[in-house]
Amino acid sequence: MKAAASSQGLAMPHIRPGRILAWTLLFIGGVVMVTPLLFMLSTSLKDASQVYDLRVIPEAPTLDNYIEILGDGRFTRWLINSTIVAVIVTLSNVFFDSLVGYTLAKFRFRGRYVVFIAILSTLMIPTEMLVLPWYLMASQFGWLDSYWGIMFPGMMTAFGTFLMKQFFEGVPDDFLEAARIDGLNEFTIWWKIAMPLVTPALSALAIFTFLGNWTAFFWPLIVTTSAELYTLPVGLSSFAVEQSIQWEKIMTGASIATLPTLIIFLFLQRYIVRGVMLAGLKG
Amino acid sequence: MATVEIDRLVKRYGQTTVVHGIDLSIQDGEFVVLVGPSGCGKSTTLRMIAGLEEISGGEIRIDGRVVNDLQPRDRNIAMVFQNYAIYPHMSVADNIAFGLYRSKLSKSEKRQRVEQAAETLGLSQLLDRRPSALSGGQRQRVAIGRAMVRDPAAFLFDEPLSNLDAQLRTQMRIEIKRLHHRLGTTSVFVTHDQVEAMTMADRIVVMRDGRILQVGTPLELYENPVDIFTARFIGSPTMNLLPASLKNGGADLTLGGSVQVPPAAATSADILVGARPQDLVPSSPGVPGLTVSGTVAVVETLGSETLVHIESAGQTIIGSAPGRQIPQIGEHLTLHAPAERLYYFDKATEKALAAR
Ligand SMILES: Nc1ncnc2c1ncn2[C@@H]1O[C@H](COP(=O)(O)OP(=O)(O)OP(=O)(O)O)[C@@H](O)[C@H]1O
Ligand SMILES: [Mg+2]
């Protein structure tokens, strides 16, 4: 392996065939991923008559769609709804997942193992199967068509709890015991000592939860009926069924909706990559 | 400052008992070191004093008050951990100030205490640093600072020096000793390093398998070990033990020769004769005592003295020669220890025969 690489190196220093293959694959992957996004952006810059003209660079680019969409009260309402839902669910997960994860990781009590297995086993049930019980529950408690109705299934997740438990297990007991001797109560030990020690995991959890809820479509669609409570993805899809399908409006809305995701990725790239590695996730 | 009294203290994990009812009374201001091999229950005992581990039986009193059911924070003790346990997300100053978390002092008084502790420990220049930017020795000093600021009833140390390199360990050993001298706070120090135990302790507590074997000053343990375990544990290199069988007043060594045994020790047929390497020196056997000879196998030159390992009838015996007198490997050498420097143990019970 080494010898082959160095004899190649005579002709083309530093470039190995494996590398070229990897780059090619990555490039193809990149193109496949980016093309729809480009089309989304380009369509959002066209007027209705140009939509089926499939050129990537619009002939007569216009910001009219953006002006119209942002001026449309419904859209801003949905933007606000999505923000409220994603932020509250994220905060709730960061708080409760780590509280439960910490308890499972650091306290010995009867039934600890059973609780952990019970939480883990919910990971094996697909969301599609849960939607019906959720809906029945929401309807019986009168939560349909409300913020709480959209949020309650995600306020805590088994995955987040599991992730945080794994991380808290890596926090040495000495830290907690030293704090116990210094006189902190158990809640403060968790909040002031343990939590700061797992910030990488917390930021990964927060990012994943936020993105997941920002783009959530299926459940919000089912649980909401009034347009004022739609989240952004649900609202955008409702454009599609008004009179005629207004692709340029949908794409404009989608472009705006992508913005927070993009910003999060750009600024928190480092944490996301680390989070993915930590969580052992793919993509 | 306070006394610490331990009465029939027991610790059980499920079915297994790891501390078997130990008794220990620590005086106000005393520096007591718990030593023993790995797994003998030193940390468990210390952690029960701290309140980090529940007590399965017996009683612990700090300053006369039974603390069995008190939370660690209500026992007014401070603990220094092997891994320092200083918080990586806080500055040195904040870490030290954490020792005053529950104190009702004003902000400025707290700051003053922190600065004072930092001054004592030579950390004044480092107060704004993060622990990640400190050396191991400095981190351990921060941990000690956090314990110090509170002015606790007792300091508990669990192998605080074992993560440091040899030189730093020696230095910190002296610093902790000096600090104890200055503050006079009752201290319990756990280690499995006998040199630390010997050099730091007012009294050493030797533990084995969850029991206390012997309690005494370093010199008492060195001079009067109650059994083979303590005899071999205290002192470096380890004491030589030579099997012998009693015959009409004397003892015939298995490897040849014989020694006189004091009548008080002549109570068992099979005994072990002990001689510390420092007492076993090359000299002519003019006085009564133990004489062994053999071939020099290994020579360890320490400068101040030279350790000589000789082989005799299949057994290795360690003796010492003056620093400048270095025997040759392969040379035939005779070592001698005077009778009053010898130890005698019962081979079957491993107990010492007759106090010396
Ligand atoms: N949580 C536990 N459950 C069961 N046994 C335990 C537990 N904690 C400690 N032990 C056992 O108790 C015994 C004493 O442990 P301890 O930590 O006090 O030893 P130590 O003297 O401090 O040893 P070392 O020098 O290695 O630190 C050991 O045999 C250990 O296996
Ligand atoms: Mg220990």
XYZ file of C-alpha atoms and ligand atoms in Angstrom:
671
model
C 0.000 0.000 0.000
C 2.683 2.410 1.080
C 5.027 1.434 -1.750
C 2.300 1.801 -4.370
C 1.406 5.205 -3.051
C 4.969 6.474 -3.176
C 5.627 5.203 -6.725
C 2.458 6.972 -7.842
C 3.715 9.991 -5.965
C 6.558 10.425 -8.490
C 4.181 11.427 -11.266
C 1.406 13.095 -9.282
C 2.618 14.150 -5.879
C 0.124 13.773 -2.980
C -2.762 12.445 -5.072
C -3.717 8.829 -4.704
C -6.323 6.978 -6.822
C -8.438 6.409 -3.710
C -8.566 10.129 -3.177
C -9.742 10.827 -6.694
C -12.510 8.273 -6.359
C -13.596 9.732 -3.030
C -13.656 13.255 -4.442
C -15.649 12.148 -7.481
C -18.227 10.428 -5.305
C -18.454 13.399 -2.983
C -18.837 15.717 -5.953
C -21.666 13.649 -7.427
C -23.314 13.498 -4.028
C -22.951 17.246 -3.670
C -24.521 17.903 -7.071
C -27.441 15.589 -6.294
C -28.066 17.379 -3.004
C -27.589 20.922 -4.209
C -29.555 20.787 -7.476
C -33.038 20.770 -5.880
C -31.998 23.615 -3.630
C -30.754 25.589 -6.612
C -34.037 24.986 -8.417
C -35.949 26.065 -5.341
C -33.978 29.288 -5.164
C -34.171 29.929 -8.887
C -37.907 29.264 -9.066
C -38.491 31.638 -6.199
C -36.901 34.359 -8.335
C -39.184 33.780 -11.328
C -42.687 35.081 -11.963
C -45.599 32.711 -12.534
C -45.198 32.675 -16.320
C -41.574 31.553 -16.136
C -42.021 28.678 -13.680
C -41.980 25.951 -16.314
C -39.002 27.483 -18.064
C -36.430 25.199 -16.455
C -33.363 27.402 -16.822
C -31.442 27.629 -13.578
C -30.630 31.320 -14.015
C -33.995 33.096 -14.373
C -34.379 35.232 -17.496
C -35.853 38.122 -15.578
C -35.133 37.577 -11.903
C -37.602 39.278 -9.591
C -38.060 39.626 -5.844
C -41.808 40.094 -6.194
C -42.522 36.681 -4.706
C -40.522 37.511 -1.602
C -42.216 40.845 -1.206
C -45.599 39.228 -1.561
C -44.913 36.286 0.716
C -43.328 38.313 3.476
C -46.133 40.815 3.201
C -48.695 38.046 3.531
C -49.806 37.914 7.164
C -50.378 34.164 7.027
C -46.786 33.428 6.164
C -45.373 35.485 9.013
C -47.856 33.801 11.336
C -46.566 30.355 10.265
C -42.990 31.496 10.635
C -43.758 32.588 14.175
C -45.624 29.335 14.881
C -42.708 27.227 13.674
C -40.296 29.274 15.730
C -42.392 28.957 18.884
C -42.821 25.214 18.455
C -39.197 24.482 17.583
C -37.762 26.661 20.355
C -40.044 25.372 23.105
C -39.635 21.729 22.119
C -35.857 22.176 21.924
C -35.629 23.791 25.356
C -37.872 21.134 26.793
C -35.728 18.348 25.344
C -32.493 19.886 26.515
C -33.921 20.160 29.998
C -35.899 16.955 30.462
C -33.812 14.555 28.363
C -30.713 15.484 30.290
C -32.484 15.461 33.641
C -33.732 11.931 33.059
C -30.490 10.856 31.366
C -28.493 12.151 34.324
C -30.711 10.385 36.829
C -30.377 7.108 34.954
C -26.629 7.500 34.607
C -25.681 8.665 38.075
C -28.156 7.336 40.603
C -28.628 3.759 41.713
C -32.236 3.019 42.510
C -34.594 0.094 42.300
C -36.145 -0.242 38.864
C -33.533 1.913 37.173
C -32.812 -0.716 34.587
C -36.474 -1.337 33.842
C -37.091 2.367 33.298
C -34.129 2.564 30.962
C -35.252 -0.429 28.915
C -38.786 0.943 28.757
C -37.500 4.248 27.413
C -35.199 2.536 24.925
C -37.903 0.222 23.665
C -40.045 3.165 22.537
C -37.291 3.843 19.995
C -38.371 0.709 18.181
C -41.901 1.908 17.523
C -42.180 3.829 14.239
C -43.753 7.282 14.340
C -46.497 6.223 11.931
C -47.780 3.799 14.533
C -47.766 6.422 17.251
C -49.744 8.990 15.333
C -53.081 7.345 15.971
C -52.706 7.072 19.774
C -51.348 10.629 19.838
C -54.346 11.826 17.922
C -56.817 10.014 20.164
C -55.056 11.337 23.217
C -55.050 14.878 21.884
C -58.660 14.690 20.961
C -59.725 13.351 24.351
C -57.768 15.953 26.257
C -58.970 18.675 23.934
C -55.506 19.416 22.635
C -56.371 19.258 18.948
C -55.630 22.379 16.975
C -53.425 23.996 19.648
C -49.727 24.684 20.159
C -49.608 22.119 22.921
C -51.187 19.603 20.572
C -48.378 20.142 18.077
C -45.667 20.001 20.710
C -46.608 17.380 23.286
C -45.362 14.245 21.481
C -41.884 15.724 21.157
C -41.406 17.406 24.534
C -39.102 14.560 25.550
C -37.556 11.934 23.338
C -36.202 8.498 24.083
C -33.288 9.131 21.790
C -32.347 12.365 23.547
C -32.597 10.686 26.929
C -30.410 7.840 25.752
C -27.860 10.229 24.253
C -27.633 12.283 27.420
C -27.430 9.206 29.628
C -24.434 7.977 27.647
C -22.768 11.337 28.071
C -23.423 11.724 31.761
C -21.912 8.303 32.274
C -18.651 9.798 31.030
C -18.682 12.476 33.739
C -16.419 11.274 36.575
C -18.219 10.776 39.898
C -15.462 12.720 41.630
C -16.832 15.961 40.228
C -20.274 15.302 41.628
C -18.950 14.088 44.953
C -16.685 17.093 45.361
C -19.723 19.302 44.772
C -21.773 17.264 47.221
C -19.127 17.872 49.868
C -18.987 21.568 49.010
C -22.674 21.705 49.849
C -24.568 21.878 46.567
C -27.927 20.166 46.475
C -28.553 17.449 43.902
C -30.397 19.680 41.479
C -27.662 22.319 41.578
C -24.998 19.663 41.104
C -26.765 18.605 37.927
C -27.343 22.123 36.697
C -24.064 23.785 37.652
C -21.547 20.941 37.442
C -22.811 18.099 35.281
C -24.559 20.127 32.578
C -21.572 22.347 31.692
C -19.452 19.215 31.378
C -21.643 17.823 28.600
C -22.143 20.961 26.491
C -21.025 19.264 23.259
C -23.780 16.697 23.694
C -26.266 19.363 24.686
C -25.558 21.429 21.598
C -25.845 18.365 19.377
C -29.159 17.492 20.988
C -30.412 21.063 20.646
C -29.438 21.307 16.986
C -31.022 17.996 16.034
C -34.195 18.718 17.964
C -34.550 22.194 16.513
C -34.038 21.071 12.936
C -36.326 18.091 13.390
C -39.144 20.260 14.665
C -38.538 23.093 12.241
C -39.041 20.733 9.325
C -41.723 18.553 10.947
C -44.687 18.122 8.647
C -46.715 14.988 9.257
C -47.900 15.450 12.837
C -48.528 19.220 12.673
C -50.552 18.605 9.511
C -52.728 16.070 11.300
C -53.205 17.912 14.555
C -53.925 21.413 13.228
C -57.004 22.471 11.346
C -57.021 26.252 11.516
C -54.591 28.121 9.288
C -53.443 30.406 12.145
C -51.878 27.395 13.867
C -50.082 25.913 10.854
C -46.362 25.538 11.099
C -44.303 26.678 8.133
C -44.080 23.332 6.283
C -47.813 22.749 6.705
C -48.648 26.275 5.641
C -46.426 26.068 2.565
C -48.075 22.868 1.478
C -51.436 24.576 1.801
C -50.312 26.976 -0.950
C -50.231 23.972 -3.202
C -53.917 23.314 -2.943
C -55.269 26.855 -3.231
C -56.923 27.564 -6.609
C -53.981 26.593 -8.799
C -50.612 25.384 -7.585
C -48.379 28.444 -7.171
C -44.953 26.863 -7.432
C -43.076 30.148 -7.314
C -44.781 31.030 -4.008
C -44.131 27.608 -2.528
C -40.489 27.809 -3.511
C -40.158 31.288 -2.087
C -41.625 30.129 1.199
C -39.387 27.087 1.176
C -36.325 29.254 0.518
C -37.162 31.436 3.467
C -37.834 28.379 5.619
C -34.457 26.929 4.690
C -32.679 30.028 5.870
C -32.576 29.227 9.623
C -31.401 25.702 8.851
C -28.668 27.092 6.642
C -27.609 29.628 9.240
C -27.509 26.963 11.931
C -25.361 24.751 9.741
C -22.972 27.532 8.824
C -22.427 28.740 12.354
C -22.604 25.477 14.239
C -20.962 23.223 11.660
C -18.296 22.197 14.096
C -20.812 21.116 16.722
C -22.980 19.309 14.213
C -20.128 17.246 12.864
C -19.051 16.464 16.400
C -22.629 15.738 17.389
C -23.068 13.322 14.525
C -19.898 11.537 15.468
C -20.862 11.489 19.130
C -24.313 10.163 18.509
C -23.044 7.576 16.077
C -25.606 8.783 13.558
C -25.320 8.775 9.830
C -26.231 11.962 8.001
C -10.455 21.109 63.856
C -11.954 18.084 65.447
C -11.562 14.514 66.565
C -12.765 11.693 64.355
C -13.903 8.517 66.061
C -14.808 5.324 64.265
C -16.603 2.542 66.120
C -17.128 -0.982 64.763
C -17.553 0.479 61.291
C -18.937 -1.972 58.729
C -19.525 -1.642 55.013
C -21.392 -4.241 53.016
C -22.158 -4.282 49.312
C -25.023 -6.726 49.051
C -23.645 -10.002 50.392
C -19.975 -9.025 50.446
C -18.532 -7.246 53.422
C -15.647 -4.965 52.470
C -15.048 -3.266 55.824
C -15.260 -5.611 58.814
C -16.040 -3.515 61.862
C -13.004 -1.306 62.305
C -12.249 0.909 65.301
C -10.105 3.998 65.076
C -9.798 7.113 67.145
C -8.178 10.145 65.551
C -7.120 13.017 67.726
C -7.643 16.672 67.112
C -5.003 17.944 64.713
C -3.570 14.524 64.013
C -2.364 13.471 60.554
C -3.403 9.864 60.079
C -2.486 7.844 57.010
C -4.434 4.786 55.904
C -2.253 2.364 53.955
C -2.769 -1.033 52.518
C -2.841 -2.907 49.256
C -5.362 -2.186 46.522
C -8.901 -3.167 47.419
C -8.366 -3.311 51.186
C -11.094 -0.762 51.882
C -9.130 2.452 52.423
C -11.208 4.555 50.066
C -14.427 3.007 51.299
C -13.549 3.924 54.867
C -12.605 7.469 53.905
C -15.770 7.863 51.863
C -17.863 6.719 54.784
C -16.228 9.404 56.930
C -17.042 11.919 54.192
C -20.616 10.711 53.918
C -20.313 9.737 50.276
C -20.922 6.107 51.119
C -23.648 4.806 53.381
C -22.616 3.097 56.590
C -23.801 -0.500 56.973
C -22.951 -0.753 60.643
C -21.158 0.987 63.497
C -20.769 4.659 64.163
C -18.702 7.634 63.050
C -18.346 10.697 65.246
C -16.787 13.950 64.140
C -16.007 16.268 67.012
C -18.120 14.090 69.278
C -21.208 14.320 67.072
C -22.585 11.183 65.455
C -22.626 11.846 61.718
C -23.942 8.510 60.441
C -27.042 10.026 58.926
C -25.707 13.455 58.017
C -25.275 14.579 54.422
C -21.675 15.219 53.350
C -22.322 18.961 53.329
C -23.416 18.887 56.954
C -20.287 17.150 58.204
C -17.993 20.125 57.709
C -15.244 18.118 56.096
C -13.263 18.808 52.936
C -11.978 16.190 50.547
C -9.227 16.114 47.958
C -9.606 13.508 45.232
C -7.087 11.501 43.254
C -8.275 13.060 39.994
C -8.363 16.523 41.575
C -12.039 16.954 40.644
C -11.619 20.619 39.850
C -14.243 21.892 37.462
C -12.908 22.443 33.935
C -15.521 25.081 33.107
C -14.526 27.408 35.929
C -11.471 29.557 36.545
C -9.011 28.725 39.287
C -10.497 31.466 41.480
C -14.031 30.159 40.997
C -12.891 26.640 41.716
C -11.309 27.647 44.991
C -14.323 29.822 45.863
C -16.525 26.772 45.396
C -15.304 25.545 48.754
C -17.228 28.496 50.219
C -20.440 27.698 48.352
C -22.518 27.431 51.495
C -20.641 29.981 53.531
C -22.462 33.104 54.640
C -19.431 35.333 54.260
C -19.769 38.495 52.219
C -18.473 38.595 48.667
C -15.391 40.565 49.591
C -14.611 38.301 52.531
C -14.882 35.310 50.239
C -12.583 36.918 47.717
C -10.109 37.640 50.482
C -10.156 34.021 51.642
C -9.633 32.781 48.101
C -6.710 35.131 47.613
C -5.211 34.075 50.904
C -5.448 30.402 50.005
C -4.012 31.084 46.564
C -1.151 32.962 48.170
C -0.388 30.083 50.515
C -0.372 27.622 47.651
C 1.533 29.812 45.200
C -1.434 30.164 42.862
C -1.841 33.951 42.984
C -0.668 34.419 39.428
C -2.993 31.750 38.091
C -6.352 32.795 39.529
C -7.866 33.674 36.149
C -6.684 30.559 34.350
C -8.758 27.586 33.372
C -7.727 24.211 34.827
C -6.855 22.969 31.335
C -4.010 25.481 31.320
C -2.479 24.142 34.530
C 0.054 21.430 35.262
C -0.879 18.388 37.330
C 0.763 19.786 40.437
C -0.992 23.126 40.038
C -4.343 21.389 39.597
C -3.825 19.446 42.775
C -2.971 22.699 44.543
C -6.252 24.185 43.346
C -8.065 21.179 44.762
C -6.274 21.667 48.066
C -7.138 25.370 47.944
C -10.800 24.558 47.555
C -10.576 22.306 50.589
C -8.643 24.907 52.583
C -10.808 28.001 52.203
C -13.623 26.511 54.194
C -11.569 25.899 57.312
C -13.135 22.441 57.761
C -13.180 20.148 60.782
C -11.082 17.631 58.886
C -9.300 17.151 55.580
C -9.784 13.869 53.789
C -7.310 12.951 51.063
C -7.798 9.984 48.745
C -4.469 9.251 47.050
C -4.073 12.891 46.037
C -0.524 12.447 44.786
C -0.736 9.279 42.766
C -1.281 11.055 39.453
C 1.860 13.144 39.830
C 5.340 12.214 38.686
C 7.869 11.104 41.275
C 9.603 14.438 41.749
C 6.406 16.444 42.034
C 4.999 13.879 44.398
C 7.896 14.355 46.775
C 7.483 18.111 46.570
C 3.711 18.059 47.163
C 4.216 15.638 50.017
C 6.334 18.192 51.760
C 3.921 20.998 50.950
C 0.943 19.150 52.364
C 2.934 18.311 55.461
C 3.948 21.942 55.877
C 0.365 23.074 55.359
C -0.798 20.651 58.009
C 1.792 21.980 60.366
C 0.526 25.509 59.786
C -3.205 24.901 59.846
C -3.205 22.031 62.336
C -6.353 20.576 60.797
C -7.143 16.946 61.532
C -6.286 14.996 58.368
C -6.955 11.513 57.075
C -4.784 10.603 54.115
C -5.205 7.482 52.029
C -2.320 6.056 50.021
C -0.880 2.743 49.034
C 2.598 4.175 48.942
C 4.458 3.246 52.094
C 6.986 6.046 51.632
C 4.182 8.611 51.699
C 2.775 6.919 54.760
C 6.108 6.903 56.586
C 7.047 10.464 55.746
C 3.706 12.179 56.324
C 1.929 10.362 59.106
C 1.701 11.113 62.781
C 0.133 7.690 62.935
C -0.184 5.009 60.275
C -3.134 2.663 60.024
C -2.272 -0.505 58.124
C -5.297 -2.152 56.537
C -5.806 -5.452 54.803
C -8.989 -7.100 53.540
C -11.223 -4.612 55.292
C -9.540 -4.935 58.675
C -7.036 -2.859 60.579
C -3.863 -4.840 61.169
C -1.914 -2.301 63.133
C -1.959 1.335 64.195
C 1.127 3.205 65.274
C 3.671 5.891 64.602
C 5.879 5.250 61.581
C 8.750 4.191 63.800
C 6.595 1.874 65.902
C 5.475 0.075 62.767
C 9.019 -0.099 61.472
C 10.414 -1.414 64.723
C 7.516 -3.528 65.925
C 5.431 -4.910 63.095
C 2.766 -7.197 64.526
C 2.899 -9.572 61.597
C 4.621 -10.464 58.357
C 2.275 -8.328 56.298
C 3.100 -5.090 58.082
C 6.751 -6.063 58.308
C 6.977 -6.441 54.559
C 4.737 -3.474 53.824
C 6.677 -0.920 55.825
C 10.265 -0.246 54.825
C 11.936 -0.348 51.459
C 13.343 -2.605 50.131
C 11.178 -5.254 51.715
C 12.356 -7.082 54.788
C 14.142 -10.421 54.169
C 12.407 -13.402 55.705
C 14.420 -16.581 56.195
C 12.764 -19.859 57.170
C 14.251 -21.617 60.162
C 13.376 -24.403 62.554
C 13.911 -24.226 66.294
C 16.385 -26.642 67.853
C 17.358 -26.528 71.501
C 17.447 -22.757 71.999
C 18.772 -21.840 68.569
C 17.230 -21.832 65.138
C 18.724 -23.633 62.173
C 18.262 -21.637 58.981
C 17.094 -23.643 55.990
C 19.841 -22.102 53.910
C 22.530 -23.053 56.408
C 23.881 -21.610 59.607
C 21.959 -20.771 62.725
C 20.865 -17.860 64.893
C 20.209 -17.430 68.577
C 16.514 -16.879 69.296
C 15.394 -14.971 72.422
C 13.439 -17.292 74.741
C 10.253 -15.206 74.382
C 10.247 -15.930 70.644
C 10.976 -19.628 70.984
C 7.357 -20.718 71.082
C 6.940 -22.260 67.668
C 8.836 -24.983 65.832
C 8.853 -23.312 62.415
C 9.690 -19.635 62.350
C 10.779 -16.924 59.944
C 13.725 -14.774 60.811
C 13.428 -11.230 59.470
C 16.230 -8.843 58.659
C 15.858 -5.451 57.009
C 18.257 -4.850 54.089
C 19.592 -1.763 55.873
C 20.685 -3.936 58.808
C 22.229 -6.674 56.713
C 25.704 -5.392 55.861
C 28.987 -6.895 54.745
C 31.057 -7.194 57.903
C 32.765 -9.866 59.898
C 30.468 -11.739 62.282
C 32.170 -10.488 65.432
C 28.888 -9.986 67.299
C 26.094 -12.579 67.601
C 23.386 -12.327 64.984
C 22.480 -13.497 61.509
C 25.166 -14.387 59.031
C 24.404 -15.330 55.448
C 26.692 -15.695 52.505
C 26.115 -16.191 48.825
C 26.890 -15.014 45.331
C 26.222 -11.427 44.348
C 23.497 -11.451 41.665
C 22.389 -7.837 41.372
C 23.909 -4.567 42.537
C 21.769 -1.403 42.780
C 23.923 1.657 43.175
C 21.964 4.450 44.852
C 24.902 6.661 45.727
C 24.120 6.992 49.409
C 24.153 3.222 49.731
C 24.406 0.183 47.508
C 21.767 -2.524 47.564
C 23.221 -5.988 47.076
C 21.130 -8.992 46.090
C 22.821 -12.251 46.928
C 21.752 -15.778 46.023
C 22.034 -18.357 48.711
C 20.593 -21.868 48.489
C 18.050 -20.724 45.923
C 16.811 -17.751 47.962
C 17.490 -14.111 47.122
C 18.506 -11.962 50.060
C 18.890 -8.187 49.900
C 21.543 -6.461 51.915
C 23.191 -3.082 51.757
C 26.720 -1.825 51.482
C 28.054 1.704 51.903
C 27.697 3.883 48.823
C 31.323 3.745 47.812
C 31.850 0.084 48.458
C 30.436 -1.629 45.397
C 30.682 -5.443 45.274
C 31.259 -7.203 41.961
C 28.575 -9.406 40.430
C 29.483 -13.069 40.905
C 31.621 -12.266 43.917
C 31.131 -14.319 47.074
C 29.832 -12.099 49.857
C 29.030 -12.559 53.533
C 26.353 -10.359 55.112
C 25.718 -9.912 58.789
C 22.927 -8.438 60.904
C 23.296 -8.033 64.684
C 20.910 -10.035 66.867
C 19.108 -6.980 68.252
C 18.088 -5.950 64.710
C 16.366 -9.241 63.880
C 12.633 -9.971 63.766
C 10.945 -13.314 64.471
C 7.615 -14.541 63.101
C 5.553 -17.675 63.510
C 5.507 -19.316 60.104
C 1.992 -20.713 60.515
C 0.147 -17.690 61.963
C 2.445 -15.060 60.413
C 2.302 -13.175 63.743
C 5.358 -11.591 65.295
C 6.921 -13.599 68.101
C 7.733 -11.425 71.115
C 7.782 -7.662 70.987
C 11.243 -6.333 70.326
N -19.883 -0.341 44.552
C -19.260 -1.442 44.958
N -19.861 -2.641 44.906
C -19.233 -3.753 45.327
N -17.979 -3.778 45.797
C -17.315 -2.620 45.875
C -17.912 -1.386 45.464
N -17.014 -0.397 45.663
C -15.911 -0.991 46.154
N -16.085 -2.316 46.287
C -15.108 -3.290 46.812
O -14.699 -2.862 48.086
C -13.349 -3.191 48.305
C -12.621 -1.988 48.843
O -12.558 -0.991 47.855
P -11.788 0.376 48.087
O -12.074 1.247 46.936
O -12.101 0.897 49.432
O -10.283 -0.104 48.038
P -8.971 0.769 48.231
O -8.311 0.254 49.457
O -9.276 2.195 48.166
O -8.113 0.305 46.985
P -7.236 1.196 45.975
O -5.887 1.291 46.591
O -7.211 0.346 44.746
O -7.928 2.493 45.780
C -12.791 -3.685 46.985
O -12.631 -5.074 47.068
C -13.852 -3.333 45.988
O -13.935 -4.306 44.987
Mg -8.918 3.776 46.752
